[in-house]
CSV table of C-alpha atoms in Angstrom, one decimal:
chain,number,residue,atom,x,y,z
A,1,MET,CA,7.2,-5.2,-12.0
A,2,TYR,CA,4.5,-6.6,-9.7
A,3,VAL,CA,1.7,-5.9,-12.1
A,4,GLN,CA,-0.3,-3.8,-9.7
A,5,GLY,CA,-0.8,-0.9,-12.1
A,6,ASP,CA,1.3,2.1,-13.0
A,7,PRO,CA,2.5,4.4,-10.2
A,8,LEU,CA,0.0,7.1,-11.0
A,9,SER,CA,-3.0,4.7,-10.8
A,10,TRP,CA,-1.7,3.0,-7.7
A,11,VAL,CA,-1.1,6.3,-5.8
A,12,SER,CA,-4.5,7.6,-6.9
A,13,ASN,CA,-6.3,4.6,-5.5
A,14,HIS,CA,-4.2,4.9,-2.3
A,15,ARG,CA,-5.0,8.6,-1.8
A,16,PHE,CA,-8.7,7.9,-2.4
A,17,HIS,CA,-8.5,5.2,0.2
A,18,HIS,CA,-7.1,7.5,2.8
A,19,GLN,CA,-9.5,10.3,1.9
A,20,PHE,CA,-12.6,8.1,2.3
A,21,ALA,CA,-11.1,5.3,4.6
A,22,ASP,CA,-13.7,2.7,5.6
A,23,THR,CA,-16.7,4.7,4.3
A,24,GLU,CA,-19.0,3.8,1.4
A,25,ARG,CA,-16.7,5.8,-0.9
A,26,ASP,CA,-13.6,3.8,0.1
A,27,ILE,CA,-12.8,1.6,-2.9
A,28,HIS,CA,-11.5,-1.4,-0.8
A,29,SER,CA,-13.0,-1.4,2.7
A,30,PRO,CA,-14.1,-4.5,4.6
A,31,ILE,CA,-17.4,-2.7,5.5
A,32,VAL,CA,-18.5,-4.1,2.2
A,33,GLY,CA,-17.1,-7.5,3.1
A,34,PHE,CA,-13.7,-9.1,3.6
A,35,TRP,CA,-13.5,-10.6,0.1
A,36,HIS,CA,-14.4,-7.2,-1.4
A,37,SER,CA,-11.6,-5.5,0.5
A,38,HIS,CA,-9.1,-8.2,-0.3
A,39,MET,CA,-9.7,-8.8,-4.1
A,40,GLY,CA,-13.3,-8.2,-5.0
A,41,TRP,CA,-12.9,-4.5,-5.5
A,42,MET,CA,-10.4,-5.1,-8.4
A,43,PHE,CA,-13.1,-6.9,-10.4
A,44,ASP,CA,-15.9,-4.4,-9.6
A,45,LEU,CA,-14.7,-1.8,-12.2
A,46,SER,CA,-17.9,0.2,-12.0
A,47,SER,CA,-17.1,1.1,-8.4
A,48,ILE,CA,-13.5,2.3,-8.7
A,49,LYS,CA,-13.1,6.0,-8.5
A,50,GLU,CA,-15.7,7.1,-11.0
A,51,LYS,CA,-18.7,5.7,-9.0
A,52,GLN,CA,-17.3,6.3,-5.5
A,53,CYS,CA,-14.9,9.2,-5.9
A,54,GLY,CA,-16.4,11.3,-8.7
A,55,LYS,CA,-13.7,11.2,-11.4
A,56,ARG,CA,-11.5,13.7,-9.6
A,57,ASN,CA,-7.8,13.8,-10.4
A,58,ASN,CA,-5.9,13.5,-7.2
A,59,VAL,CA,-2.4,12.9,-8.7
A,60,ALA,CA,-2.0,16.1,-10.7
A,61,ASP,CA,1.2,16.8,-8.7
A,62,LEU,CA,2.8,13.6,-9.9
A,63,GLU,CA,1.5,14.0,-13.5
A,64,LYS,CA,3.8,17.0,-13.7
A,65,GLN,CA,6.8,14.7,-13.6
A,66,VAL,CA,7.9,13.3,-17.0
A,67,PHE,CA,9.1,10.0,-15.4
A,68,TYR,CA,5.7,9.0,-14.1
A,69,ARG,CA,3.9,10.0,-17.3
A,70,TRP,CA,6.5,7.8,-19.2
A,71,ILE,CA,5.9,4.8,-16.8
A,72,ARG,CA,2.1,5.1,-17.4
A,73,LYS,CA,2.5,5.1,-21.2
A,74,THR,CA,5.0,2.3,-21.2
A,75,TYR,CA,3.7,0.3,-18.2
A,76,ILE,CA,2.8,-3.0,-20.0
A,77,ILE,CA,6.3,-3.1,-21.6
A,78,HIS,CA,8.1,-3.5,-18.3
A,79,PRO,CA,6.6,-6.8,-17.0
A,80,LEU,CA,6.6,-8.2,-20.6
A,81,SER,CA,10.3,-7.4,-20.9
A,82,LEU,CA,11.0,-9.2,-17.6
A,83,ALA,CA,8.9,-12.2,-18.7
A,84,THR,CA,10.9,-12.3,-22.0
A,85,LEU,CA,14.2,-12.1,-20.1
A,86,LEU,CA,13.2,-14.9,-17.7
A,87,TYR,CA,12.0,-17.1,-20.5
A,88,SER,CA,15.3,-16.6,-22.4
A,89,LEU,CA,17.2,-17.6,-19.3
A,90,GLY,CA,15.3,-20.6,-18.1
A,91,GLY,CA,12.2,-21.2,-20.2
A,92,PHE,CA,8.7,-21.8,-18.9
A,93,PRO,CA,9.8,-22.8,-15.3
A,94,TYR,CA,11.4,-19.3,-14.9
A,95,ILE,CA,8.2,-17.7,-16.1
A,96,CYS,CA,6.2,-19.8,-13.6
A,97,TRP,CA,8.3,-18.9,-10.6
A,98,GLY,CA,9.7,-15.5,-11.6
A,99,MET,CA,6.4,-14.1,-12.8
A,100,GLY,CA,3.5,-16.3,-11.8
A,101,ALA,CA,4.4,-17.4,-8.2
A,102,ARG,CA,6.2,-14.1,-7.4
A,103,VAL,CA,3.3,-11.9,-8.5
A,104,VAL,CA,0.7,-14.0,-6.8
A,105,CYS,CA,2.6,-13.9,-3.5
A,106,VAL,CA,3.2,-10.2,-3.6
A,107,TYR,CA,-0.3,-9.4,-4.6
A,108,HIS,CA,-1.8,-11.3,-1.7
A,109,ALA,CA,0.6,-9.8,0.8
A,110,THR,CA,-0.3,-6.3,-0.5
A,111,LEU,CA,-4.0,-7.1,-0.5
A,112,LEU,CA,-3.9,-8.3,3.1
A,113,VAL,CA,-3.1,-4.8,4.1
A,114,ASN,CA,-6.5,-3.7,2.7
A,115,SER,CA,-8.4,-6.6,4.2
A,116,ALA,CA,-6.7,-8.2,7.3
A,117,ALA,CA,-5.1,-4.9,8.5
A,118,HIS,CA,-8.5,-3.3,8.5
A,119,THR,CA,-10.1,-6.3,10.3
A,120,TRP,CA,-7.7,-7.9,12.9
A,121,GLY,CA,-5.1,-6.3,15.2
A,122,THR,CA,-4.7,-3.5,17.6
A,123,ARG,CA,-5.6,0.2,17.5
A,124,VAL,CA,-3.4,2.7,19.4
A,125,TRP,CA,-4.3,5.8,17.4
A,126,ASN,CA,-7.6,7.6,16.9
A,127,THR,CA,-7.8,7.5,13.1
A,128,GLY,CA,-11.6,7.3,12.7
A,129,ASP,CA,-11.3,4.2,10.5
A,130,LEU,CA,-10.9,0.5,10.9
A,131,SER,CA,-7.1,0.4,10.4
A,132,ARG,CA,-5.2,-2.0,12.7
A,133,ASN,CA,-1.7,-2.8,13.6
A,134,ASN,CA,-1.3,-6.5,12.5
A,135,TRP,CA,2.0,-8.1,13.3
A,136,TRP,CA,1.8,-11.0,10.9
A,137,VAL,CA,0.8,-8.8,8.0
A,138,ALA,CA,3.7,-6.5,9.0
A,139,ILE,CA,6.1,-9.4,8.7
A,140,MET,CA,4.8,-10.4,5.2
A,141,THR,CA,4.9,-6.8,3.9
A,142,PHE,CA,8.1,-5.6,5.5
A,143,GLY,CA,6.3,-3.1,7.8
A,144,GLU,CA,3.1,-2.1,6.1
A,145,GLY,CA,1.1,-4.2,8.5
A,146,TRP,CA,1.6,-1.6,11.2
A,147,HIS,CA,-1.4,0.0,9.4
A,148,ASN,CA,-3.0,1.9,12.3
A,149,ASN,CA,0.3,3.7,12.6
A,150,HIS,CA,0.3,4.4,8.8
A,151,HIS,CA,-3.3,5.8,8.9
A,152,ALA,CA,-2.5,8.0,11.9
A,153,PHE,CA,0.6,9.4,10.3
A,154,ASN,CA,0.3,8.9,6.6
A,155,SER,CA,3.3,11.1,5.7
A,156,SER,CA,5.6,9.2,8.0
A,157,ALA,CA,8.3,7.2,6.2
A,158,ARG,CA,8.3,4.8,9.2
A,159,HIS,CA,5.4,2.5,9.9
A,160,GLY,CA,6.9,0.5,12.8
A,161,LEU,CA,7.0,3.3,15.4
A,162,GLU,CA,7.9,1.1,18.4
A,163,TRP,CA,11.3,-0.5,18.7
A,164,TRP,CA,9.8,-4.0,18.5
A,165,GLN,CA,7.7,-3.2,15.4
A,166,ILE,CA,9.8,-4.7,12.6
A,167,ASP,CA,9.8,-2.3,9.6
A,168,MET,CA,12.3,-3.3,7.0
A,169,THR,CA,11.1,-0.7,4.5
A,170,TRP,CA,12.1,2.0,7.0
A,171,TYR,CA,15.7,0.8,6.9
A,172,VAL,CA,15.7,0.9,3.1
A,173,VAL,CA,14.4,4.5,3.3
A,174,LYS,CA,17.2,5.4,5.7
A,175,PHE,CA,19.8,3.9,3.4
A,176,LEU,CA,18.4,5.8,0.5
A,177,GLU,CA,18.5,9.0,2.6
A,178,ALA,CA,22.1,8.3,3.6
A,179,VAL,CA,23.3,7.9,-0.1
A,180,GLY,CA,21.3,11.0,-1.2
A,181,LEU,CA,18.5,9.3,-3.0
A,182,ALA,CA,15.8,10.2,-0.5
A,183,SER,CA,15.1,13.6,1.1
A,184,ASP,CA,12.5,15.3,3.3
A,185,VAL,CA,12.0,12.0,5.2
A,186,LYS,CA,9.3,12.6,7.8
A,187,LEU,CA,8.4,11.1,11.1
A,188,PRO,CA,5.6,11.9,13.5
A,189,THR,CA,6.4,14.5,16.1
A,190,GLN,CA,5.8,13.9,19.8
A,191,ILE,CA,2.9,16.5,19.7
A,192,GLN,CA,1.3,14.6,16.8
A,193,ARG,CA,1.6,11.3,18.6
A,194,GLN,CA,0.0,12.7,21.8
A,195,LYS,CA,-2.8,14.2,19.8
A,196,MET,CA,-3.6,10.9,18.0
A,197,ALA,CA,-3.1,8.5,20.9
A,198,ILE,CA,-5.9,6.4,22.4
A,199,LYS,CA,-5.9,3.6,24.9
A,200,SER,CA,-4.6,0.5,23.2
A,201,LEU,CA,-7.5,-1.8,22.3
A,202,SER,CA,-7.0,-5.3,20.9
A,203,VAL,CA,-9.5,-6.4,18.3
A,204,ASN,CA,-9.3,-10.1,17.3
């Protein structure tokens, strides 16, 4: 609904990013430039996956699920259906605000994780990449801005690992777990935290 691609494509790009984080094979790293990491990579189609990652399928596990295959095949129908509904309810102004403004805002908030959260902020974990914990990106993205945490423990459902690190997404996950819609919710263990910890370094 945010027009960022179907789930299989999105997860594939995200997995490649973690596999090759902030190397020449990362599809959206600021080592190529801030603009490239923010939006430029989306327009450089020759560099996405085939050029940098070698056409490997890294979402075979998800492709086994009928739901995700159906979403991929019908992806374009969903935002078009929403646009049609909005137009029927309020005409062109609803399209402008409900599709245009909404999508632009969410796009840039998401893209700031690729750019700003790999450029400015603090590092508390030895991740071997440029990921940073960026408080203002975290506020805009409901927790994803605690990005050094995410790269250190990418299977953790919680990104804001400290009590003061606001992570609204974590509370949504906890609610879904409580009502039985989420399971196997993972958090980093104390041993994992000790292994990854480095002295906090602020990078502005």
